[in-house]
mmCIF file of C-alpha atoms in Angstrom:
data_model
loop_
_atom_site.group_PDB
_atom_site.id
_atom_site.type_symbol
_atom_site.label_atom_id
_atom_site.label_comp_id
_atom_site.label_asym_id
_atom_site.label_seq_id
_atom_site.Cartn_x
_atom_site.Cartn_y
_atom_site.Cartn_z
ATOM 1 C CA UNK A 287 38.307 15.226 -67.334
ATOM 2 C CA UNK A 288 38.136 18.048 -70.133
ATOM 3 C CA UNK A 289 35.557 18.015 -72.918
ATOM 4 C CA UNK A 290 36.054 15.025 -74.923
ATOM 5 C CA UNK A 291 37.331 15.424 -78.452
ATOM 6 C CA UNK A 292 35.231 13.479 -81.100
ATOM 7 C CA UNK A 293 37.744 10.867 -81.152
ATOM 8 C CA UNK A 294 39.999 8.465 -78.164
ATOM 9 C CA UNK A 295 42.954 6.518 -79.181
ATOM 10 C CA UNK A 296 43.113 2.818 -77.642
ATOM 11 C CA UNK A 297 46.010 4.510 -74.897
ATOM 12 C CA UNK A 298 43.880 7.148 -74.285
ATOM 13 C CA UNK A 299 41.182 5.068 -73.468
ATOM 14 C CA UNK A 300 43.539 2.725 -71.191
ATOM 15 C CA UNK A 301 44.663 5.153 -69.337
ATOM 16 C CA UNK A 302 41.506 7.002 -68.270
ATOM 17 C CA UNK A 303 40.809 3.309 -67.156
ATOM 18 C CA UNK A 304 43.722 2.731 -65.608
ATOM 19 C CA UNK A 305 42.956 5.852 -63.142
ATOM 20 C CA UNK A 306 39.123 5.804 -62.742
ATOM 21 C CA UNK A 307 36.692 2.936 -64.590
ATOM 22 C CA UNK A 308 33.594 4.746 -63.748
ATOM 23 C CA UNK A 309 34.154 8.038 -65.377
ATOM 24 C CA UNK A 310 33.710 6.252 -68.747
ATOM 25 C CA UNK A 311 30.772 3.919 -69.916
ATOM 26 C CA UNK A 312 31.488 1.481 -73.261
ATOM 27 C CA UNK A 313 28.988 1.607 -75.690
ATOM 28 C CA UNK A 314 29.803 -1.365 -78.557
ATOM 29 C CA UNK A 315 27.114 -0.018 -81.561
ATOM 30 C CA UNK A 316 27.963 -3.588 -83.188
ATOM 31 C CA UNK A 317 25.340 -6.338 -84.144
ATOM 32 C CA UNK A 318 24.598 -8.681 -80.773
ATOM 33 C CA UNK A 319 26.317 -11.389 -83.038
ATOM 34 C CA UNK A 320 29.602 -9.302 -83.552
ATOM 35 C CA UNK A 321 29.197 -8.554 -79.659
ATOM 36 C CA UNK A 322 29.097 -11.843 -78.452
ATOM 37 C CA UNK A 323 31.985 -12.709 -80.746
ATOM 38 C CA UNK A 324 34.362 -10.544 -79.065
ATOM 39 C CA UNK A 325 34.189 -7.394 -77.188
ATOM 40 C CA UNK A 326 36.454 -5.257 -74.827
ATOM 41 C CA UNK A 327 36.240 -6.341 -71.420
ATOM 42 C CA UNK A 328 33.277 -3.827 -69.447
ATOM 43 C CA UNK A 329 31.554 -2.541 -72.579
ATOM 44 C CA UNK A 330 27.878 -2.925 -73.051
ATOM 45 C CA UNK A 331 25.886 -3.774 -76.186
ATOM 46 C CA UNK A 332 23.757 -1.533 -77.870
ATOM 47 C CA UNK A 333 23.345 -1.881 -81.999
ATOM 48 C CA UNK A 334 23.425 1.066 -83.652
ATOM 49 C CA UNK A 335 20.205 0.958 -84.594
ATOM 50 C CA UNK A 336 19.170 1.290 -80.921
ATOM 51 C CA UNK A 337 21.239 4.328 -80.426
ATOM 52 C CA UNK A 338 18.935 7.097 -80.532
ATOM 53 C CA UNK A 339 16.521 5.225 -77.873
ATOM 54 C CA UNK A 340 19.929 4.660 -75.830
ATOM 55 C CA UNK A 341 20.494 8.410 -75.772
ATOM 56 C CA UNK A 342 17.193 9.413 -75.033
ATOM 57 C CA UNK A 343 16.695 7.237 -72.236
ATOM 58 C CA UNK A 344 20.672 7.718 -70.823
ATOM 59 C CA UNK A 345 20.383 8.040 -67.423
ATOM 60 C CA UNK A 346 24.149 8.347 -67.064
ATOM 61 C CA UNK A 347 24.700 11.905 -68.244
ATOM 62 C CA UNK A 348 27.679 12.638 -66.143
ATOM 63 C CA UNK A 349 29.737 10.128 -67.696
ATOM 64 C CA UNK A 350 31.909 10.165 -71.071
ATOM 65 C CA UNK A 351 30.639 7.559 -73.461
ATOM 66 C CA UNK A 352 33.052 6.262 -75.808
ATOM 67 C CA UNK A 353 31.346 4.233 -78.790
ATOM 68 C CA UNK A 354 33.112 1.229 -80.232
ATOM 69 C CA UNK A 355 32.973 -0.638 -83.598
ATOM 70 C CA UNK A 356 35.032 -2.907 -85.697
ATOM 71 C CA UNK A 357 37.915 -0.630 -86.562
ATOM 72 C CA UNK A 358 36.526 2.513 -85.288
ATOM 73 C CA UNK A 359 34.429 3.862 -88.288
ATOM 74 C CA UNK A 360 31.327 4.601 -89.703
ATOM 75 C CA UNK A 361 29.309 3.175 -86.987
ATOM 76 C CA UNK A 362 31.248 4.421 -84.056
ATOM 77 C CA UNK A 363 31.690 7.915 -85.620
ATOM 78 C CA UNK A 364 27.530 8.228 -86.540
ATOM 79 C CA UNK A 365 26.634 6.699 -82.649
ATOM 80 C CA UNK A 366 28.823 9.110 -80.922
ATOM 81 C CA UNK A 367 27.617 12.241 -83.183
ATOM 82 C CA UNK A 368 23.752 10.855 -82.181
ATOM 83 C CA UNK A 369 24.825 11.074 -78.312
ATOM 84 C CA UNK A 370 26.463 14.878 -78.853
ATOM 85 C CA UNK A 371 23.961 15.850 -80.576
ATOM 86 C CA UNK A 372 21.666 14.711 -77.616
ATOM 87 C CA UNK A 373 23.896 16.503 -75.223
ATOM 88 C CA UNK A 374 25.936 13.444 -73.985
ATOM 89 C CA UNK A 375 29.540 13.546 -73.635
ATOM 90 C CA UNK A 376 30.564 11.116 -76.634
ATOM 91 C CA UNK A 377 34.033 9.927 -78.427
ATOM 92 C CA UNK A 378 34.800 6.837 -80.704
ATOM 93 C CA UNK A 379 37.186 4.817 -80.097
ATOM 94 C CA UNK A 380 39.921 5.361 -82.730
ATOM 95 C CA UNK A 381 40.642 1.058 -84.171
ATOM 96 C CA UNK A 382 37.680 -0.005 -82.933
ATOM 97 C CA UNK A 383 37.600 -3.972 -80.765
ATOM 98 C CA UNK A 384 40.182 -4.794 -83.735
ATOM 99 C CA UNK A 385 42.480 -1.936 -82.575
ATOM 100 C CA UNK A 386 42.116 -3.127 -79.192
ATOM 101 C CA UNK A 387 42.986 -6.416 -79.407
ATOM 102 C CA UNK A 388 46.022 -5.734 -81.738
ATOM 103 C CA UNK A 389 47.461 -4.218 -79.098
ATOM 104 C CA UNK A 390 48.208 -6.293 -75.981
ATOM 105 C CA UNK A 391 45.814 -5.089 -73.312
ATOM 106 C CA UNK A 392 46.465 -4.146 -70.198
ATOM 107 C CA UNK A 393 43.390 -2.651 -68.987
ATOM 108 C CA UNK A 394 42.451 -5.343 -66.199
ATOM 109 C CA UNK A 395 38.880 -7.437 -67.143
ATOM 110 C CA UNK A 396 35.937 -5.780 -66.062
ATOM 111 C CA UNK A 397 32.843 -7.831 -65.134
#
């Protein structure tokens, strides 16, 4: 996989997926609340006002994270500039769970 850019569109995203789950790990910056409302299937929890302890305790360099938010915005964006900026691979994920689930998904569930 190259560098990642700052941002991942919802196909990108699929399709790196599609060919290997494990090269990517889900970060959802929302509230536990927002979380347990809805999510994308395989994505783990961590409020964005966790993400600095996140990053400096990452033990899973090698992957690419890709943050996740509502629509993709301010939170996303700040969480995945916080991981760069501690030296982890890091994109947002351009729509955020909203983007995600206007589209029809077919990523297969993750547990």
């Amino acid at each position: 996989m190259n560098p990642p850019e700052p941002t991942i569109t919802i196909q990108q995203l699929k399709s790196i997926l599609e060919k290997d789950r494990n090269e990517v790990l889900l970060i959802d910056v929302r509230s536990k609340e927002e979380f347990e409302t809805q999510h994308i299937p395989g994505a783990v929890n961590v409020p964005s006002n966790g993400i600095m302890e996140f990053a400096n305790d990452a033990s899973e360099r090698d992957k690419t994270i890709v943050t996740i938010c509502n629509h993709g915005g301010n939170r996303s964006q700040s969480a995945a500039q916080t991981l760069r900026d501690s030296g982890l691979k890091s994109s947002y994920l351009e729509g955020g769970t909203a983007g995600w689930y206007d589209e029809e998904s077919t990523v297969p569930s993750i547990h």
